Short mmCIF file of C-alpha atoms and ligand atoms in Angstrom, two decimals:
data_model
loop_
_atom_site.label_atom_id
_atom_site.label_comp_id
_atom_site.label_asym_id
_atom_site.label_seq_id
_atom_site.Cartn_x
_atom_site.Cartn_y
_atom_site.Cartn_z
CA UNK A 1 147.55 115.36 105.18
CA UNK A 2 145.07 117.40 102.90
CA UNK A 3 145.93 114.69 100.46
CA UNK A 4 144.74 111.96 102.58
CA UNK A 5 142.06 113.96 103.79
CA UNK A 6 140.40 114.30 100.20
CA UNK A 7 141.19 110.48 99.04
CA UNK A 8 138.93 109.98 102.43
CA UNK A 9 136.56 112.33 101.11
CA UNK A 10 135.94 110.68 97.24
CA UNK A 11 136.12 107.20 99.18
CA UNK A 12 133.08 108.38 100.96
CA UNK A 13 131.50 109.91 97.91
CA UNK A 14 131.97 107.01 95.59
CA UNK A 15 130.74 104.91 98.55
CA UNK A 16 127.51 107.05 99.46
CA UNK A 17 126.12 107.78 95.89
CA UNK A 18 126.44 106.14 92.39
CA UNK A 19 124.68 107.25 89.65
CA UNK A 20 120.70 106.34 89.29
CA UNK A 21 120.81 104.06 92.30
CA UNK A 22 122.10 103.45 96.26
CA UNK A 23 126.04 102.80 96.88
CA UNK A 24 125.03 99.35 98.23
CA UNK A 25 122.63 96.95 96.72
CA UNK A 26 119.18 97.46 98.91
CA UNK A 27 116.30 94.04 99.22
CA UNK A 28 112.92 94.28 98.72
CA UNK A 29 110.37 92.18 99.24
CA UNK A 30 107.08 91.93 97.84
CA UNK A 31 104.29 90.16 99.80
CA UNK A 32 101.91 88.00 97.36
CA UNK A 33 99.57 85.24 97.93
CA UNK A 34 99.26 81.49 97.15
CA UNK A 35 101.51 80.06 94.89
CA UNK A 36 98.68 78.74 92.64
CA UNK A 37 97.58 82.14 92.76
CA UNK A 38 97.68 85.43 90.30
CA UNK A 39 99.57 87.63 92.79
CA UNK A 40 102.78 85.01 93.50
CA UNK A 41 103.72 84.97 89.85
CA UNK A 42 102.95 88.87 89.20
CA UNK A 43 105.33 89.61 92.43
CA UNK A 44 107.88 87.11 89.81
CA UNK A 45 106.88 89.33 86.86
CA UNK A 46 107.54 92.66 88.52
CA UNK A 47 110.91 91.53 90.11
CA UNK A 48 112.12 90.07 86.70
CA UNK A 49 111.42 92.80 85.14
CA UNK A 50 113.24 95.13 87.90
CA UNK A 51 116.32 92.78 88.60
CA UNK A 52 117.64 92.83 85.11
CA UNK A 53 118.90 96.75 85.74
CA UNK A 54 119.80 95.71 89.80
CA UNK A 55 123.53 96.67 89.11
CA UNK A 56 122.04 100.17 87.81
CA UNK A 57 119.59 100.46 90.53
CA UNK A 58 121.73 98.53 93.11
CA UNK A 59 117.74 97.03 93.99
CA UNK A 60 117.14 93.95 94.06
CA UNK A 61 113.65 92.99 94.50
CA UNK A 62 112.45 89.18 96.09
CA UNK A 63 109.01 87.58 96.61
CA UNK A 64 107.47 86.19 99.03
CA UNK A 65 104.25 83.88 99.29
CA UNK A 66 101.98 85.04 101.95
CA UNK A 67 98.57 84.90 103.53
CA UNK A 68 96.88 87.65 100.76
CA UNK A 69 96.34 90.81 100.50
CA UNK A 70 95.11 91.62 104.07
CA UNK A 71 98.21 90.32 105.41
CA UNK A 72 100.37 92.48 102.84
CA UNK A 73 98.83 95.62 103.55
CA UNK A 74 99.82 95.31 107.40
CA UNK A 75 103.42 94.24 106.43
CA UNK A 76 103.75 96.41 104.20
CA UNK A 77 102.38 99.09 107.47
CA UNK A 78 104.27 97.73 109.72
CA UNK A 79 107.51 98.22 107.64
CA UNK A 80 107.69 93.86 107.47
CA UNK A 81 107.77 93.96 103.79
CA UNK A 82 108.56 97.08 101.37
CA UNK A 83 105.78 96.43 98.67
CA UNK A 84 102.63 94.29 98.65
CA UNK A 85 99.78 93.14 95.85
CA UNK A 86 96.62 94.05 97.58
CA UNK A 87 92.71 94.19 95.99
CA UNK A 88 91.28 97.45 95.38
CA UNK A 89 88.73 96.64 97.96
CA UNK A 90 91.05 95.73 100.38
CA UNK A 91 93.48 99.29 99.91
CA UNK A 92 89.96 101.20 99.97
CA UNK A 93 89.22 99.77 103.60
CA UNK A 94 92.45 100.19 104.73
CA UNK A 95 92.91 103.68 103.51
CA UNK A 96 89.30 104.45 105.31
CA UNK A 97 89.66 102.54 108.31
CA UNK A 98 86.82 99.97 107.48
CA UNK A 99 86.78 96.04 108.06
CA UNK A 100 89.66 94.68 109.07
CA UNK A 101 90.94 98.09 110.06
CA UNK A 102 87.97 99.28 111.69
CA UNK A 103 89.53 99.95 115.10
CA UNK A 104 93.29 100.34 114.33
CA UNK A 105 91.51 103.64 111.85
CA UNK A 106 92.70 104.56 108.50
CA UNK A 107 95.90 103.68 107.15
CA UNK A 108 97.52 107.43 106.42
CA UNK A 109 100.71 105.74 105.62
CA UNK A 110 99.21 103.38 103.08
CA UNK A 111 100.58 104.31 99.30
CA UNK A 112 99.23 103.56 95.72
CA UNK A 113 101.91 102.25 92.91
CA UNK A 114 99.67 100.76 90.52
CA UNK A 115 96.85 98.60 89.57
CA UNK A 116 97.72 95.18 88.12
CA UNK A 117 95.19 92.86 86.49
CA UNK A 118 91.33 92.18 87.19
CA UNK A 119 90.12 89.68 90.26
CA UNK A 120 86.79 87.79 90.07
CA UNK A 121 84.97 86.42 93.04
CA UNK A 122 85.10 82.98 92.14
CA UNK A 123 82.93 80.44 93.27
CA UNK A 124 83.73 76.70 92.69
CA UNK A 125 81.52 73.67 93.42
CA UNK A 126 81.26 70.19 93.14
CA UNK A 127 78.98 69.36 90.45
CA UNK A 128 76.71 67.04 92.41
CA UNK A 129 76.31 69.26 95.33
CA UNK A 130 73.70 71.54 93.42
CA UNK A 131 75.09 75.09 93.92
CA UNK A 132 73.77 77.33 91.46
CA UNK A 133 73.83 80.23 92.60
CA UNK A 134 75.24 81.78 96.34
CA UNK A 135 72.04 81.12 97.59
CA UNK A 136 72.20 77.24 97.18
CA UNK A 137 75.11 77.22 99.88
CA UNK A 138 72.99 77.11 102.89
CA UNK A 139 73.54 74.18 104.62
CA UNK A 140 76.85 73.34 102.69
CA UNK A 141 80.43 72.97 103.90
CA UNK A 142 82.50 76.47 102.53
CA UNK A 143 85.33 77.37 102.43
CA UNK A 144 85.57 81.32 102.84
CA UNK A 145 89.20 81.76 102.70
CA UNK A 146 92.14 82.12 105.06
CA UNK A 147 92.41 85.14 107.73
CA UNK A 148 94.74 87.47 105.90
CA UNK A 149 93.43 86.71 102.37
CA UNK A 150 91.33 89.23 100.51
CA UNK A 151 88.53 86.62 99.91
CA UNK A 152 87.50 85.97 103.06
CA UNK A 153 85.43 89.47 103.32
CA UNK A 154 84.07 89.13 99.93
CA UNK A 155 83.11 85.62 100.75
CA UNK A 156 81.14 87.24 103.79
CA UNK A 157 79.82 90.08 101.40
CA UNK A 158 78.46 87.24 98.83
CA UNK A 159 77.01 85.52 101.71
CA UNK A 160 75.27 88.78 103.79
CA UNK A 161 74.12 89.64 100.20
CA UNK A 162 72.05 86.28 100.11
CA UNK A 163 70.72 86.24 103.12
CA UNK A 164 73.29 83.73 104.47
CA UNK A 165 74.50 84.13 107.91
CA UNK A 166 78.23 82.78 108.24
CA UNK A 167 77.63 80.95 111.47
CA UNK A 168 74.08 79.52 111.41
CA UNK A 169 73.36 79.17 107.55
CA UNK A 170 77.04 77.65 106.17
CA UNK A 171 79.92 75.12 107.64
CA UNK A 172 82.58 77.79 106.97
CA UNK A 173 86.02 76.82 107.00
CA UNK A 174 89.12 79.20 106.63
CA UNK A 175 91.53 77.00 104.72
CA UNK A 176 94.44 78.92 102.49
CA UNK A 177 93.00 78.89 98.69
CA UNK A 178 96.43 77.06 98.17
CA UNK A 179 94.64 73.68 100.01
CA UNK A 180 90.84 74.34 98.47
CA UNK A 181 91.18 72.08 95.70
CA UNK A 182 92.29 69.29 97.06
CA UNK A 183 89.46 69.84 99.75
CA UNK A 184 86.87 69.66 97.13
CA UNK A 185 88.26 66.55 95.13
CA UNK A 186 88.44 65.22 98.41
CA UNK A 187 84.99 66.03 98.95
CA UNK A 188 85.94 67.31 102.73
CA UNK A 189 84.29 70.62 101.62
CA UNK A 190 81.25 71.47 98.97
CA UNK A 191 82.10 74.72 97.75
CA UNK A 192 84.92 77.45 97.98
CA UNK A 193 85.26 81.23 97.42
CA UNK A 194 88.22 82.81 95.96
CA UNK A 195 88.85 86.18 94.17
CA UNK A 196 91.48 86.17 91.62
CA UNK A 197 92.89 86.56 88.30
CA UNK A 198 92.12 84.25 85.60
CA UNK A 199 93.56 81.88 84.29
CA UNK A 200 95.23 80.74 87.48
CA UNK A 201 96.55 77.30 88.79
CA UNK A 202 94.41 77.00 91.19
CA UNK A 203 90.91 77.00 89.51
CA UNK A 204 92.79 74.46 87.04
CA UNK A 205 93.34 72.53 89.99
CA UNK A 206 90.30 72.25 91.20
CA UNK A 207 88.31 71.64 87.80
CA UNK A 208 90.93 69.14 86.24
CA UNK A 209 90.41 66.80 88.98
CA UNK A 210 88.23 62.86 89.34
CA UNK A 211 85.41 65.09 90.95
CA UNK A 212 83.46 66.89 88.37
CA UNK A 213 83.44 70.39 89.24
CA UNK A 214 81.15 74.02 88.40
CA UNK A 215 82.45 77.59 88.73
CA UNK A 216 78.92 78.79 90.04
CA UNK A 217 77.08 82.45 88.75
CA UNK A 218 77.01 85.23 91.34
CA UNK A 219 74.68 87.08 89.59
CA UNK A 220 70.72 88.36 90.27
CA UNK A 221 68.96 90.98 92.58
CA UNK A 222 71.59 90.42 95.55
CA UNK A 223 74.24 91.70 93.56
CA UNK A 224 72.61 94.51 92.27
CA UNK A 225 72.20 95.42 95.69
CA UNK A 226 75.65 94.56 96.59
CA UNK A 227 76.96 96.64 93.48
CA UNK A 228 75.40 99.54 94.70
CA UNK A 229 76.05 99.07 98.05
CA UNK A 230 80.01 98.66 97.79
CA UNK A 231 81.82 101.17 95.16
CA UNK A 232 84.85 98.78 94.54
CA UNK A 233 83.05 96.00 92.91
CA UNK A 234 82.14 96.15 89.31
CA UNK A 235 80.76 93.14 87.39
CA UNK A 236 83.00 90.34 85.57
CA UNK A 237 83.53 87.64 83.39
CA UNK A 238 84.87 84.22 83.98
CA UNK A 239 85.93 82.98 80.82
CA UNK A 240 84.84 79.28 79.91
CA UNK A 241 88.04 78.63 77.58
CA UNK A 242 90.54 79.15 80.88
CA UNK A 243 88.96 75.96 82.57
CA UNK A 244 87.81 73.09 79.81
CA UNK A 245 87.46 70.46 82.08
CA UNK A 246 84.85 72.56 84.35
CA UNK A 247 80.92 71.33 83.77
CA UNK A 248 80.21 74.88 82.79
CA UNK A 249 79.18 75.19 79.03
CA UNK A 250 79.86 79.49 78.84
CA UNK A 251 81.57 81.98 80.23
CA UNK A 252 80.52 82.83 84.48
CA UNK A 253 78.91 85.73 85.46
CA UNK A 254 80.42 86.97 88.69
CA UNK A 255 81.57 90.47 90.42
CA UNK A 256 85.32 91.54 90.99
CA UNK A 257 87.49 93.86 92.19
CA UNK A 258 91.27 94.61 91.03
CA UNK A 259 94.84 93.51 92.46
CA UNK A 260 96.96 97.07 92.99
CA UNK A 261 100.81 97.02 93.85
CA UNK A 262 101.15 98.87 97.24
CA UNK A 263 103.50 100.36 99.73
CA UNK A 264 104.63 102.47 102.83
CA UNK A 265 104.97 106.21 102.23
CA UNK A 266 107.95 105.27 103.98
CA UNK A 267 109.60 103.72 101.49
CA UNK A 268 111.95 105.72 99.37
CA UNK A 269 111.04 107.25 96.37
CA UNK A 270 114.36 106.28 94.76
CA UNK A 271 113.31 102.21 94.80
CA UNK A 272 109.74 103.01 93.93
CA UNK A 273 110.75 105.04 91.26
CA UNK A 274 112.97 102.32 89.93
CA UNK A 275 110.09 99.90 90.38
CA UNK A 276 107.22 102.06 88.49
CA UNK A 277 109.67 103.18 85.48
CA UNK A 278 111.02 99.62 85.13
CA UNK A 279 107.61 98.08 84.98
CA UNK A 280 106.27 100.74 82.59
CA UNK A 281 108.85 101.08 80.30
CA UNK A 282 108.64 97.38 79.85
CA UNK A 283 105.07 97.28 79.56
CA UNK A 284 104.76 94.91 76.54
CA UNK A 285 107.60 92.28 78.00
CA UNK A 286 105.51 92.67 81.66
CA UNK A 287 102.20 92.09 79.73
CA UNK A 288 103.56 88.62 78.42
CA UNK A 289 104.42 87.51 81.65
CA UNK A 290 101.00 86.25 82.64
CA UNK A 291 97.72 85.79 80.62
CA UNK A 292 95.69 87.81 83.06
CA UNK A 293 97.74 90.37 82.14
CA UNK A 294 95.46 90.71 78.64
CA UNK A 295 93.53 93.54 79.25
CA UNK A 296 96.32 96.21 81.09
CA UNK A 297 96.65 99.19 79.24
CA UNK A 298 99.03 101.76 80.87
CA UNK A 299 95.67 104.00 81.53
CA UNK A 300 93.90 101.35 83.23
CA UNK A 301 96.80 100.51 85.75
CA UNK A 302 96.35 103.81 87.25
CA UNK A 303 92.40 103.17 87.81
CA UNK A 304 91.04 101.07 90.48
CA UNK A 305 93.29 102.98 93.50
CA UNK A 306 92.03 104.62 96.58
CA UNK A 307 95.48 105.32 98.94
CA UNK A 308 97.40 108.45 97.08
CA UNK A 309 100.37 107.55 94.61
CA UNK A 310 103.66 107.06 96.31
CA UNK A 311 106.06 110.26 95.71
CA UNK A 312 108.22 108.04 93.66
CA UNK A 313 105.89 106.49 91.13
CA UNK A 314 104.62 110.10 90.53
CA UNK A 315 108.06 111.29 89.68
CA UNK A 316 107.67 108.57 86.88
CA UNK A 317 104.15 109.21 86.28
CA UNK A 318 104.86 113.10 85.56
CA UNK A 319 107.89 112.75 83.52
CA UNK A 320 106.25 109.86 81.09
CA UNK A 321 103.29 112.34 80.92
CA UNK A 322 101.07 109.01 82.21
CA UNK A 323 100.18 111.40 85.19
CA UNK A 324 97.10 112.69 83.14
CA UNK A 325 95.19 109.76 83.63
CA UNK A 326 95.41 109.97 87.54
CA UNK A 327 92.82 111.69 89.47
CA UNK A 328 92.86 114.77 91.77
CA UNK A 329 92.52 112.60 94.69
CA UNK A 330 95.73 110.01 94.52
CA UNK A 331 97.53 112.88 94.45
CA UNK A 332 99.33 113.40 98.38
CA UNK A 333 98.19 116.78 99.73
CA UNK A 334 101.51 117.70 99.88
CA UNK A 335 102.46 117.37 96.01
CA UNK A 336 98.90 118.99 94.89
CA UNK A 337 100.57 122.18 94.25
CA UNK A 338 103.73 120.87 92.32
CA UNK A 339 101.51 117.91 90.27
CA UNK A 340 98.08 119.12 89.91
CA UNK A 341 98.40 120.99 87.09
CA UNK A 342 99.56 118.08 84.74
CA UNK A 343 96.41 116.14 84.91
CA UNK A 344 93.61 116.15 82.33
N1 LIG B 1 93.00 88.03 96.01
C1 LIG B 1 93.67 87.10 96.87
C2 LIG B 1 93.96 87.76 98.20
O1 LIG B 1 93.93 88.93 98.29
C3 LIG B 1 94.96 86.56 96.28
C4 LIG B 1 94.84 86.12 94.87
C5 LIG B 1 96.13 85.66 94.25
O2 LIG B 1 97.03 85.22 94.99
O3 LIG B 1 96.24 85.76 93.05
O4 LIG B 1 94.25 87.14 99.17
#
């Protein structure tokens, strides 16, 4: 009997915990964007990078395309999806209860990984339709972005900024960034907004097309404004070389924001450990995965966050001695004591 009882017993062991991971493979999901977009193939980078050690892990980490980063961050909330790409701008409001989250309140549950690559507010044109600057849009049909994306509020910040009003001034339509290309080389809209990493498939898209086609400057006394009215934007570059076929003739002027990697304080710290070590410890095969991946350094993808680090990714953070970059304030409340000391 004691026998059986303890083969019962290892069973149970060998079934409940194997070394470094779960005892049965666990699926996550990442919620991304577009598929012409930045975020769909960086949710592909991350989980290509994770998947190759599943069997250690027992993780095995999918991707799905979805609305944008407003949509992600109330997946990932609601406990729909285990990790999301979100902009900065977007985790700020969410962690303060602004914008979209202005009556649900701030997000407490709302968690920082990391900070992936830069996003520019990117304004494209047809050539003929003389749009040279924000300003230039009254009158014209728009396309802000979908509900659910991250562009649509910057869209609306551009246009408050210039005196636009949404309603009166602009034809606004809310079409996915997915469709906004072919809207413009079908000349159904004029312009369209949409923030995001460059090069992307999308701006290629819409400037390689019969329609000639401008990426227009967001630049001039409205931005300063904006700039010092927001603390999440910062001012960017969209390089001419990405998009040849564009009428352009140098690199655009614009303002940005950055895509982070968020999640659920919920989730457990074992899988976003995995996640965080797998990702850094492969930094220069991750890097290759994408050319808007050019400018990470390991400091700068712990910059740009607002929600406090997940308890997982600052296990990793701490023992790869990156937790010196992070400051005070992405630390939880209740690690302060245990992690503080380890920053600069
Ligand atoms: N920034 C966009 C959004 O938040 C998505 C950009 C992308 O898919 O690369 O909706």
């Amino acid at each position: 009997m004691k026998k059986i009882l303890s083969i019962i017993l290892a069973l149970c062991v060998t079934l409940i915990w194997t070394p470094m991971g779960f005892s049965r493979t666990k699926f996550v999901t990442i919620g991304t964007g577009g598929v012409t977009g930045v975020y769909y193939p960086t949710g592909g980078a991350i989980s290509r990078i994770v998947n190759k050690k599943s069997k250690q892990y027992h993780l095995k980490v999918t991707v799905e395309s979805t609305a944008g980063s407003v949509y992600n961050i109330n997946a990932v909330l609601s406990g729909d999806l285990e990790f999301g790409i979100a902009q900065s701008d977007r985790q700020y409001q969410a962690w303060y209860g602004l914008a979209e989250w202005k009556n649900k309140g701030p997000q407490k549950n709302l968690r920082s990984v990391f900070s992936i690559h830069p996003e520019s507010i990117t304004l494209v044109a047809r050539a003929d339709a003389n749009i040279n600057s924000p300003a230039d849009l009254k009158g014209k049909r728009v396309n802000l972005g979908n509900p659910g994306s991250g562009q649509l509020q910057n869209s609306r910040d551009v246009l408050a900024a210039f005196g636009l009003d949404e309603k009166k001034d602009i034809k606004a339509e809310y079409a996915k960034a997915v469709e906004a290309p072919s809207l413009l080389q079908d000349e159904r809209i004029d312009a369209f907004f949409y923030t995001v990493g460059h090069p992307n498939g999308n701006i290629k898209e819409a400037t390689a097309g019969r329609i000639k086609v401008k990426i227009v400057p967001i630049t001039g006394a409205p931005v300063e404004k904006l700039l010092k009215k927001y603390p999440y934007y910062a001012k960017s570059i969209i390089p001419h070389k990405f998009y040849p076929d564009a009428v352009n003739e140098s690199d655009v002027p614009t303002i940005g924001v950055k895509a982070t990697f968020v999640t659920s304080k919920k989730i457990s710290p074992k899988i976003v450990y995995a996640i965080t070590k797998e990702v850094f410890e492969n930094f220069e095969q991750f890097k290759k995965l994408h050319p808007a991946y050019a400018v990470l350094t390991k400091e700068n993808m712990l910059q740009g966050l607002t929600a406090p680090i997940h308890r997982g990714a600052l296990k990793y953070y701490k023992e790869s001695g990156l937790i010196k970059y992070l400051k005070p304030e992405l630390i939880p409340e209740k690690y302060k004591k245990k992690y503080l000391k380890y920053l600069k």
